[in-house]
Amino acid sequence: QVQLQESGPGLVEPSQTLSLTCSVSGGSISSGNYYWSWIRQPAEKGLEWIGRIHSSGITHYSPSLESRVSISADTSKNQFSLRLSSVTAADTAVYYCARYQSFMDTFDYWGQGTLVTVSS
Amino acid sequence: QSALTQPPSASGSPGQSVTISCTGTSGDLGSYNFVSWYQQLPGKGPKLMIYEVTKRPSGVPDRFSGSKSGNTASLTVSGLQAEDEADYYCSSYAGNYNWVFGGGTKLTVL
């Protein structure tokens, strides 16, 4: 059973960079069949896809966040990370990491999520 | 405002059927059969219930079914049970390596 766990600071100051890491167990992020994704959910709102990375290094980002987002992977640690720069209060949300299964064209496993608040 | 439109709430009594809609555009949901549905319990991450419009992952009860017509997809829960009470979200591939989600529907079992 694949498990994903988000970690990182719960509070980030405005204009700073949000950094989160997703640790994957029960499967390797080096497998070619998957992309590793970040998705967020502001309070009382819907989900928003942020971006994804393949073990080959290929990345795709949401057009609305592309200028501020970077996703990287560390296959030796079986982890992947999110960096979101120049944050504002609008970036306050629960951030989820998830596995995108290419054969099913869907996000089949999700982490529990971690709340990040942008405030001074 | 979410890219896909869902009703904020839906409800039904135990044993009844409930259908939740998810409306997109011809540029996303209407163009691709990559629609998924997720169940989210309070304080938990979403759980995949339906993928590729109609397919159920292993372990998901066959009471859950999906369909699509034009720019609207639907999730039907038959034989409602108390444990089905949760938030449900739809998602769709939107082209150009972009994915969109709905705003979520809170399903209440009366």
CSV table of N, CA and C in Angstrom, one decimal, chain A residues 39 41 45-49 52 60-63 96 100 103-108 110-112, chain B residues 2 34 36 38 40 43-46 48 50-52 57 89 91 97-99 101-104:
chain,number,residue,atom,x,y,z
A,39,ILE,N,-1.4,19.3,-4.8
A,39,ILE,CA,-2.7,19.8,-5.0
A,39,ILE,C,-3.0,20.6,-3.7
A,41,GLN,N,-6.0,23.0,-1.2
A,41,GLN,CA,-7.4,23.3,-0.9
A,41,GLN,C,-7.5,24.4,0.2
A,45,LYS,N,-13.1,25.8,0.4
A,45,LYS,CA,-13.1,25.9,-1.1
A,45,LYS,C,-12.7,24.5,-1.7
A,46,GLY,N,-12.7,24.5,-3.0
A,46,GLY,CA,-12.4,23.3,-3.8
A,46,GLY,C,-10.9,23.1,-3.9
A,47,LEU,N,-10.6,22.0,-4.6
A,47,LEU,CA,-9.2,21.6,-4.8
A,47,LEU,C,-8.6,22.3,-6.0
A,48,GLU,N,-7.3,22.6,-5.9
A,48,GLU,CA,-6.6,23.2,-7.0
A,48,GLU,C,-5.3,22.5,-7.3
A,49,TRP,N,-5.2,22.0,-8.6
A,49,TRP,CA,-3.9,21.3,-9.0
A,49,TRP,C,-2.8,22.3,-9.1
A,52,ARG,N,3.2,18.7,-11.1
A,52,ARG,CA,3.6,17.4,-11.0
A,52,ARG,C,5.0,17.2,-11.5
A,60,HIS,N,5.3,19.6,-15.0
A,60,HIS,CA,4.2,20.3,-15.5
A,60,HIS,C,3.6,21.1,-14.4
A,61,TYR,N,3.2,22.4,-14.7
A,61,TYR,CA,2.7,23.3,-13.7
A,61,TYR,C,1.3,23.9,-14.1
A,62,SER,N,0.5,24.2,-13.1
A,62,SER,CA,-0.7,25.0,-13.4
A,62,SER,C,-0.4,26.3,-14.0
A,63,PRO,N,-1.1,26.7,-15.1
A,63,PRO,CA,-0.8,28.0,-15.7
A,63,PRO,C,-0.9,29.2,-14.8
A,96,TYR,N,-1.8,19.1,-0.3
A,96,TYR,CA,-1.7,17.6,-0.5
A,96,TYR,C,-0.7,17.2,-1.5
A,100,TYR,N,-0.1,10.5,-9.3
A,100,TYR,CA,-0.9,10.4,-10.6
A,100,TYR,C,-0.5,9.1,-11.3
A,103,PHE,N,-1.7,5.0,-16.1
A,103,PHE,CA,-2.5,4.0,-16.7
A,103,PHE,C,-4.0,4.2,-16.4
A,104,MET,N,-4.3,4.9,-15.3
A,104,MET,CA,-5.6,5.2,-14.9
A,104,MET,C,-6.0,6.6,-15.1
A,105,ASP,N,-5.1,7.5,-15.5
A,105,ASP,CA,-5.3,8.9,-15.7
A,105,ASP,C,-6.0,9.5,-14.5
A,106,THR,N,-5.5,9.3,-13.3
A,106,THR,CA,-6.1,9.8,-12.2
A,106,THR,C,-5.1,9.9,-11.0
A,107,PHE,N,-5.5,10.6,-10.0
A,107,PHE,CA,-4.8,10.7,-8.7
A,107,PHE,C,-5.2,9.6,-7.8
A,108,ASP,N,-4.4,8.5,-7.7
A,108,ASP,CA,-5.0,7.3,-7.0
A,108,ASP,C,-4.6,7.2,-5.5
A,110,TRP,N,-3.3,9.7,-2.1
A,110,TRP,CA,-3.2,11.1,-1.6
A,110,TRP,C,-2.6,11.0,-0.2
A,111,GLY,N,-1.9,12.1,0.2
A,111,GLY,CA,-1.5,12.2,1.6
A,111,GLY,C,-2.6,12.8,2.4
A,112,GLN,N,-2.3,12.9,3.7
A,112,GLN,CA,-3.3,13.4,4.6
A,112,GLN,C,-3.5,14.9,4.5
B,2,SER,N,-14.1,27.6,-8.6
B,2,SER,CA,-13.5,26.4,-9.1
B,2,SER,C,-13.8,26.3,-10.6
B,34,PHE,N,-11.4,11.7,-19.0
B,34,PHE,CA,-10.5,11.5,-17.8
B,34,PHE,C,-11.1,12.3,-16.6
B,36,SER,N,-12.6,12.0,-12.9
B,36,SER,CA,-12.5,11.2,-11.6
B,36,SER,C,-13.4,11.8,-10.5
B,38,TYR,N,-13.8,11.8,-6.1
B,38,TYR,CA,-13.0,11.6,-4.9
B,38,TYR,C,-14.0,11.8,-3.7
B,40,GLN,N,-14.0,12.6,0.3
B,40,GLN,CA,-13.2,13.2,1.4
B,40,GLN,C,-13.9,13.2,2.7
B,43,GLY,N,-11.0,15.9,7.8
B,43,GLY,CA,-9.6,15.8,8.2
B,43,GLY,C,-8.8,14.8,7.5
B,44,LYS,N,-9.3,14.2,6.4
B,44,LYS,CA,-8.6,13.2,5.7
B,44,LYS,C,-8.3,13.7,4.3
B,45,GLY,N,-7.3,13.0,3.6
B,45,GLY,CA,-7.1,13.3,2.2
B,45,GLY,C,-8.1,12.6,1.4
B,46,PRO,N,-8.3,13.1,0.1
B,46,PRO,CA,-9.3,12.5,-0.8
B,46,PRO,C,-9.0,11.1,-1.1
B,48,LEU,N,-9.9,8.1,-4.0
B,48,LEU,CA,-10.4,7.9,-5.3
B,48,LEU,C,-11.6,6.9,-5.3
B,50,ILE,N,-14.0,6.9,-8.4
B,50,ILE,CA,-14.3,6.7,-9.8
B,50,ILE,C,-13.2,7.3,-10.7
B,51,TYR,N,-12.7,6.6,-11.7
B,51,TYR,CA,-11.8,7.2,-12.7
B,51,TYR,C,-12.2,6.9,-14.1
B,52,GLU,N,-11.7,7.7,-15.0
B,52,GLU,CA,-12.0,7.5,-16.5
B,52,GLU,C,-13.5,7.4,-16.6
B,57,PRO,N,-12.0,1.8,-8.8
B,57,PRO,CA,-10.8,1.1,-8.3
B,57,PRO,C,-11.2,-0.1,-7.5
B,89,TYR,N,-15.6,15.3,-4.6
B,89,TYR,CA,-15.0,16.2,-5.6
B,89,TYR,C,-14.9,15.5,-7.0
B,91,SER,N,-12.9,15.8,-10.8
B,91,SER,CA,-11.7,16.3,-11.5
B,91,SER,C,-11.8,15.9,-13.0
B,97,TYR,N,-1.5,19.5,-20.3
B,97,TYR,CA,-0.9,19.0,-19.0
B,97,TYR,C,-1.5,19.9,-17.8
B,98,ASN,N,-2.8,20.0,-17.8
B,98,ASN,CA,-3.4,20.8,-16.7
B,98,ASN,C,-4.7,20.0,-16.2
B,99,TRP,N,-4.9,20.0,-14.9
B,99,TRP,CA,-6.0,19.3,-14.4
B,99,TRP,C,-6.9,20.3,-13.6
B,101,PHE,N,-10.4,20.8,-10.9
B,101,PHE,CA,-11.3,20.2,-9.9
B,101,PHE,C,-12.6,21.0,-9.7
B,102,GLY,N,-13.6,20.3,-9.1
B,102,GLY,CA,-14.8,21.0,-8.7
B,102,GLY,C,-14.7,21.6,-7.3
B,103,GLY,N,-15.7,22.4,-7.0
B,103,GLY,CA,-15.7,23.0,-5.7
B,103,GLY,C,-16.2,22.1,-4.5
B,104,GLY,N,-16.7,20.9,-4.9
B,104,GLY,CA,-17.1,19.9,-3.9
B,104,GLY,C,-18.5,20.0,-3.6
